CSV table of C-alpha atoms and ligand atoms in Angstrom, one decimal:
chain,number,residue,atom,x,y,z
A,1,UNK,CA,31.7,151.6,53.3
A,2,UNK,CA,31.1,149.7,49.9
A,3,UNK,CA,32.0,150.9,46.6
A,4,UNK,CA,29.0,151.3,44.5
A,5,UNK,CA,28.7,149.8,40.9
A,6,UNK,CA,26.1,151.2,38.5
A,7,UNK,CA,25.0,150.1,35.1
A,8,UNK,CA,21.7,150.2,33.1
A,9,UNK,CA,22.0,146.7,33.1
A,10,UNK,CA,24.7,143.5,32.7
A,11,UNK,CA,27.3,145.9,31.2
A,12,UNK,CA,28.7,146.9,34.2
A,13,UNK,CA,29.4,143.7,35.6
A,14,UNK,CA,32.5,143.4,33.1
A,15,UNK,CA,34.2,146.4,34.9
A,16,UNK,CA,32.7,145.0,38.4
A,17,UNK,CA,34.7,141.9,37.8
A,18,UNK,CA,37.9,143.5,37.6
A,19,UNK,CA,37.2,145.4,40.4
A,20,UNK,CA,36.6,142.6,43.0
A,21,UNK,CA,39.6,141.1,41.6
A,22,UNK,CA,41.6,144.2,42.0
A,23,UNK,CA,40.4,145.2,45.0
A,24,UNK,CA,39.9,141.7,47.2
A,25,UNK,CA,38.9,143.3,50.6
A,26,UNK,CA,36.7,145.9,49.5
A,27,UNK,CA,32.9,145.8,50.0
A,28,UNK,CA,30.8,145.7,46.6
A,29,UNK,CA,27.3,146.7,46.0
A,30,UNK,CA,25.9,146.2,42.3
A,31,UNK,CA,23.0,148.2,40.9
A,32,UNK,CA,21.5,147.0,37.5
A,33,UNK,CA,18.8,149.4,36.4
A,34,UNK,CA,17.1,146.8,34.5
A,35,UNK,CA,13.5,148.2,34.6
A,36,UNK,CA,15.1,151.4,32.3
A,37,UNK,CA,17.2,149.4,30.0
A,38,UNK,CA,18.7,150.5,27.6
A,39,UNK,CA,19.9,153.6,28.4
A,40,UNK,CA,21.7,153.9,24.7
A,41,UNK,CA,18.5,155.6,22.8
A,42,UNK,CA,17.0,157.9,25.6
A,43,UNK,CA,17.3,161.4,26.0
A,44,UNK,CA,19.8,163.0,27.6
A,45,UNK,CA,17.5,164.6,30.2
A,46,UNK,CA,16.2,161.0,31.2
A,47,UNK,CA,19.7,159.7,31.4
A,48,UNK,CA,20.6,162.4,34.2
A,49,UNK,CA,17.7,161.5,36.2
A,50,UNK,CA,17.8,157.6,36.0
A,51,UNK,CA,22.0,157.6,36.8
A,52,UNK,CA,21.2,160.2,40.0
A,53,UNK,CA,18.3,157.7,41.3
A,54,UNK,CA,20.5,155.0,40.6
A,55,UNK,CA,23.4,157.1,42.9
A,56,UNK,CA,20.9,157.4,45.3
A,57,UNK,CA,20.1,153.9,45.4
A,58,UNK,CA,23.4,152.9,46.1
A,59,UNK,CA,24.1,155.5,48.9
A,60,UNK,CA,21.4,154.7,50.5
A,61,UNK,CA,22.8,151.2,50.3
A,62,UNK,CA,25.7,152.3,52.4
A,63,UNK,CA,28.2,153.1,49.5
A,64,UNK,CA,30.2,155.9,49.7
A,65,UNK,CA,31.7,156.0,46.4
A,66,UNK,CA,30.0,154.9,43.3
A,67,UNK,CA,31.5,154.3,40.3
A,68,UNK,CA,29.4,154.7,36.9
A,69,UNK,CA,30.1,151.4,35.0
A,70,UNK,CA,28.1,152.9,31.7
A,71,UNK,CA,29.9,155.2,29.0
A,72,UNK,CA,26.2,156.6,28.6
A,73,UNK,CA,25.6,157.5,32.0
A,74,UNK,CA,29.6,158.8,32.2
A,75,UNK,CA,29.5,160.6,29.4
A,76,UNK,CA,25.8,162.2,29.5
A,77,UNK,CA,25.0,162.4,33.3
A,78,UNK,CA,28.1,162.3,35.4
A,79,UNK,CA,29.3,166.3,34.9
A,80,UNK,CA,25.7,167.7,35.4
A,81,UNK,CA,25.8,165.6,38.6
A,82,UNK,CA,28.9,166.3,39.9
A,83,UNK,CA,28.2,170.0,39.8
A,84,UNK,CA,24.6,170.5,40.3
A,85,UNK,CA,23.5,167.4,42.9
A,86,UNK,CA,26.8,166.1,44.2
A,87,UNK,CA,27.7,169.5,46.7
A,88,UNK,CA,24.4,169.5,47.9
A,89,UNK,CA,23.6,166.4,48.4
A,90,UNK,CA,26.6,165.8,50.6
A,91,UNK,CA,25.5,168.4,53.1
A,92,UNK,CA,22.4,166.5,53.2
A,93,UNK,CA,24.0,163.3,53.9
A,94,UNK,CA,26.6,164.8,56.3
A,95,UNK,CA,29.4,162.3,54.5
A,96,UNK,CA,31.7,163.0,51.6
A,97,UNK,CA,30.1,160.7,49.1
A,98,UNK,CA,31.4,160.4,45.4
A,99,UNK,CA,30.4,159.7,42.1
A,100,UNK,CA,33.3,158.7,39.5
A,101,UNK,CA,33.0,157.8,35.7
A,102,UNK,CA,34.7,155.4,33.1
A,103,UNK,CA,35.5,157.5,30.1
A,104,UNK,CA,38.5,159.2,31.7
A,105,UNK,CA,40.3,156.4,32.7
A,106,UNK,CA,39.7,154.8,29.1
A,107,UNK,CA,40.9,157.7,27.3
A,108,UNK,CA,43.7,158.1,29.5
A,109,UNK,CA,44.9,154.5,28.4
A,110,UNK,CA,43.8,155.3,24.8
A,111,UNK,CA,46.1,158.6,24.5
A,112,UNK,CA,48.5,157.6,27.4
A,113,UNK,CA,48.1,161.0,29.0
A,114,UNK,CA,46.6,162.0,32.2
A,115,UNK,CA,43.2,164.0,32.2
A,116,UNK,CA,44.8,167.4,33.5
A,117,UNK,CA,47.3,167.1,29.9
A,118,UNK,CA,46.5,169.5,27.6
A,119,UNK,CA,48.1,168.6,24.2
A,120,UNK,CA,51.0,171.0,23.1
A,121,UNK,CA,50.2,172.2,19.6
A,122,UNK,CA,52.5,171.1,17.3
A,123,UNK,CA,51.4,172.5,14.0
A,124,UNK,CA,49.2,170.9,11.6
A,125,UNK,CA,51.8,168.4,10.4
A,126,UNK,CA,51.1,164.9,12.1
A,127,UNK,CA,53.7,162.1,10.5
A,128,UNK,CA,51.3,159.1,10.9
A,129,UNK,CA,48.0,158.9,11.8
A,130,UNK,CA,46.5,156.4,14.3
A,131,UNK,CA,42.7,155.5,13.4
A,132,UNK,CA,40.6,154.9,16.9
A,133,UNK,CA,37.2,153.1,16.3
A,134,UNK,CA,35.0,153.5,19.2
A,135,UNK,CA,31.9,151.4,19.5
A,136,UNK,CA,29.1,152.8,21.4
A,137,UNK,CA,25.3,153.6,22.2
A,138,UNK,CA,23.5,156.0,20.3
A,139,UNK,CA,23.8,158.3,23.1
A,140,UNK,CA,27.4,157.9,23.6
A,141,UNK,CA,28.0,158.5,20.2
A,142,UNK,CA,26.0,161.5,20.0
A,143,UNK,CA,27.6,163.0,22.8
A,144,UNK,CA,31.0,162.9,21.1
A,145,UNK,CA,32.8,162.9,24.1
A,146,UNK,CA,35.5,160.5,23.1
A,147,UNK,CA,36.2,162.6,20.2
A,148,UNK,CA,35.9,165.7,22.0
A,149,UNK,CA,38.6,164.5,24.9
A,150,UNK,CA,41.1,162.7,23.2
A,151,UNK,CA,41.5,165.4,20.4
A,152,UNK,CA,42.3,167.7,23.3
A,153,UNK,CA,45.3,165.4,23.9
A,154,UNK,CA,46.6,164.1,20.5
A,155,UNK,CA,46.6,165.2,17.1
A,156,UNK,CA,47.8,162.3,15.8
A,157,UNK,CA,44.9,160.1,17.0
A,158,UNK,CA,41.6,160.3,14.4
A,159,UNK,CA,38.6,159.0,16.1
A,160,UNK,CA,35.9,157.3,14.4
A,161,UNK,CA,32.6,156.2,16.1
A,162,UNK,CA,30.2,153.5,15.3
A,163,UNK,CA,26.6,153.8,17.3
A,164,UNK,CA,25.7,150.2,17.7
A,165,UNK,CA,21.7,150.4,19.2
A,166,UNK,CA,21.3,146.8,19.0
A,167,UNK,CA,23.9,145.5,20.9
A,168,UNK,CA,23.4,146.4,24.7
A,169,UNK,CA,19.5,145.3,24.7
A,170,UNK,CA,20.9,141.8,22.7
A,171,UNK,CA,23.4,141.2,25.4
A,172,UNK,CA,21.2,142.0,27.8
A,173,UNK,CA,18.5,139.3,27.0
A,174,UNK,CA,21.4,136.9,26.2
A,175,UNK,CA,21.0,136.7,22.9
A,176,UNK,CA,23.1,133.7,21.4
A,177,UNK,CA,26.7,134.1,20.8
A,178,UNK,CA,26.1,133.4,16.9
A,179,UNK,CA,23.4,135.9,16.4
A,180,UNK,CA,25.5,138.4,18.4
A,181,UNK,CA,28.8,137.9,16.3
A,182,UNK,CA,26.8,138.6,13.3
A,183,UNK,CA,25.5,141.9,14.5
A,184,UNK,CA,29.2,142.9,15.8
A,185,UNK,CA,30.5,141.7,12.4
A,186,UNK,CA,28.2,144.3,10.9
A,187,UNK,CA,29.6,147.0,12.7
A,188,UNK,CA,32.9,146.6,12.3
A,189,UNK,CA,32.1,146.2,8.5
A,190,UNK,CA,30.4,149.4,8.6
A,191,UNK,CA,33.0,151.3,10.3
A,192,UNK,CA,35.9,149.8,8.3
A,193,UNK,CA,34.0,151.2,4.7
A,194,UNK,CA,33.4,154.6,6.9
A,195,UNK,CA,36.9,154.5,7.4
A,196,UNK,CA,38.1,153.2,4.2
A,197,UNK,CA,40.4,150.9,5.9
A,198,UNK,CA,40.8,148.9,9.2
A,199,UNK,CA,41.0,150.8,12.6
A,200,UNK,CA,44.3,150.5,14.1
A,201,UNK,CA,43.1,150.3,17.3
A,202,UNK,CA,39.5,149.6,19.2
A,203,UNK,CA,37.5,150.9,22.2
A,204,UNK,CA,34.4,148.8,23.1
A,205,UNK,CA,32.9,152.0,24.8
A,206,UNK,CA,29.8,150.4,26.0
A,207,UNK,CA,30.6,148.4,29.0
A,208,UNK,CA,28.1,145.6,27.7
A,209,UNK,CA,30.0,145.0,24.6
A,210,UNK,CA,33.1,143.6,26.8
A,211,UNK,CA,30.8,141.1,27.3
A,212,UNK,CA,31.4,139.6,23.9
A,213,UNK,CA,35.2,141.1,23.6
A,214,UNK,CA,36.0,137.6,22.1
A,215,UNK,CA,33.3,138.6,19.4
A,216,UNK,CA,34.8,141.8,18.3
A,217,UNK,CA,38.1,140.6,18.7
A,218,UNK,CA,37.4,137.9,15.9
A,219,UNK,CA,35.9,140.8,13.4
A,220,UNK,CA,38.4,143.0,13.7
A,221,UNK,CA,41.4,142.3,11.5
A,222,UNK,CA,43.6,139.8,13.5
A,223,UNK,CA,45.6,141.8,16.8
A,224,UNK,CA,43.6,144.6,16.9
A,225,UNK,CA,44.6,146.3,20.1
A,226,UNK,CA,41.5,146.9,21.9
A,227,UNK,CA,41.8,149.4,25.0
A,228,UNK,CA,39.9,147.2,28.2
A,229,UNK,CA,37.6,149.8,30.1
A,230,UNK,CA,37.3,147.5,33.3
A,231,UNK,CA,41.3,147.4,33.1
A,232,UNK,CA,41.7,151.2,32.9
A,233,UNK,CA,38.9,151.8,35.5
A,234,UNK,CA,40.8,149.4,37.9
A,235,UNK,CA,43.8,151.1,37.5
A,236,UNK,CA,42.7,154.8,38.1
A,237,UNK,CA,40.4,153.5,41.0
A,238,UNK,CA,43.9,152.6,42.7
A,239,UNK,CA,45.4,156.0,42.0
A,240,UNK,CA,42.0,157.4,43.2
A,241,UNK,CA,42.4,155.6,46.5
A,242,UNK,CA,46.2,156.5,47.3
A,243,UNK,CA,45.0,160.2,47.2
A,244,UNK,CA,41.7,159.7,48.8
A,245,UNK,CA,43.0,157.6,51.9
A,246,UNK,CA,39.6,158.8,53.8
A,247,UNK,CA,38.0,156.2,51.5
A,248,UNK,CA,38.0,152.8,53.8
A,249,UNK,CA,36.6,150.2,51.3
A,250,UNK,CA,35.5,147.5,53.7
A,251,UNK,CA,36.5,143.9,54.7
A,252,UNK,CA,35.4,142.0,51.6
A,253,UNK,CA,32.4,140.3,53.1
A,254,UNK,CA,29.8,142.1,51.1
A,255,UNK,CA,29.1,141.4,47.5
A,256,UNK,CA,25.7,142.3,46.8
A,257,UNK,CA,23.8,142.7,43.2
A,258,UNK,CA,20.7,144.8,42.9
A,259,UNK,CA,18.4,145.0,40.2
A,260,UNK,CA,15.4,147.4,39.6
A,261,UNK,CA,14.1,144.7,37.1
A,262,UNK,CA,13.6,141.0,37.7
A,263,UNK,CA,15.5,139.3,40.4
A,264,UNK,CA,16.9,136.3,40.4
A,265,UNK,CA,19.7,134.6,38.0
A,266,UNK,CA,20.9,136.3,34.7
A,267,UNK,CA,21.2,135.0,31.4
A,268,UNK,CA,23.9,131.7,30.6
A,269,UNK,CA,25.9,134.3,28.1
A,270,UNK,CA,26.5,136.6,31.5
A,271,UNK,CA,27.1,133.8,33.7
A,272,UNK,CA,29.4,132.3,31.3
A,273,UNK,CA,31.4,135.7,31.5
A,274,UNK,CA,31.2,136.0,35.2
A,275,UNK,CA,32.6,132.5,35.6
A,276,UNK,CA,29.9,131.5,38.6
A,277,UNK,CA,26.4,131.8,39.3
A,278,UNK,CA,24.7,135.4,40.1
A,279,UNK,CA,21.7,136.1,42.0
A,280,UNK,CA,20.4,139.6,41.8
A,281,UNK,CA,17.7,140.9,44.2
A,282,UNK,CA,15.2,143.0,44.1
A,283,UNK,CA,16.6,146.9,44.3
B,1,DGL,N1,26.3,149.6,29.4
B,1,DGL,C1,26.0,151.1,28.9
B,1,DGL,C2,27.1,151.8,28.7
B,1,DGL,O1,28.0,151.5,28.6
B,1,DGL,C3,24.7,151.3,28.3
B,1,DGL,C4,23.6,150.1,27.7
B,1,DGL,C5,22.6,150.8,27.5
B,1,DGL,O2,22.0,150.8,28.7
B,1,DGL,O3,22.1,151.5,26.4
B,1,DGL,O4,27.0,153.0,27.6
């Protein structure tokens, strides 16, 4: 089988890059839903329907496991699909397919606590508040998924979310870096004034933003730790395969890139990030 990696566009390549590095002998099919990007401003029902269609497409391409390399799809659609669609779809296909998201691994990395952990209530007294900034799409921000899930585990972490409606489309279009730097600086300034001081740590909670991680680093105070989703997702997938030896990840011979949008090359911004020319086929 191949591992499918799905995003509304090129952002998931940030996760994909790390997965290819971590699983060099696995087969991979990447799908960018560029005909419908961005997802971040869409209503929830549309995000669910588009994510389901993307998963179906990847399963039809021979993937047994799909990683939603998209916070918006993971936060808004994943649970719904796991509960209401996947059980019946597995019976229909007659094989044990699965879909995994990237928010749980990120929260585990941010809190140092596994998913199953329910934080012990230690009373109201918190010695020192750790302020975590999450930059994300408007849909992810509105879902409050990071606030809710982190609060279940850690009362000493305060989460502030900054919606960045312009960034994923700008990165998708390959906007020049100086313009991206100015937009990112504006979001960092906005969240800093809302918090009243600089955050202690930050999550780039949209996979597109990882492509410009250096610009976030430059806009945040020097040394602000960033929690990297690609790394967290790759670590979680290693643990997943240990628990699920039934998934055979292939031979390393398949590396396909599909798009529902315009096939061919991506922008120079994306190619510079990827480190090699990339050519997409029509999905
Ligand atoms: N890359 C996506 C995410 O992680 C979605 C961006 C968008 O389509 O708005 O949320």
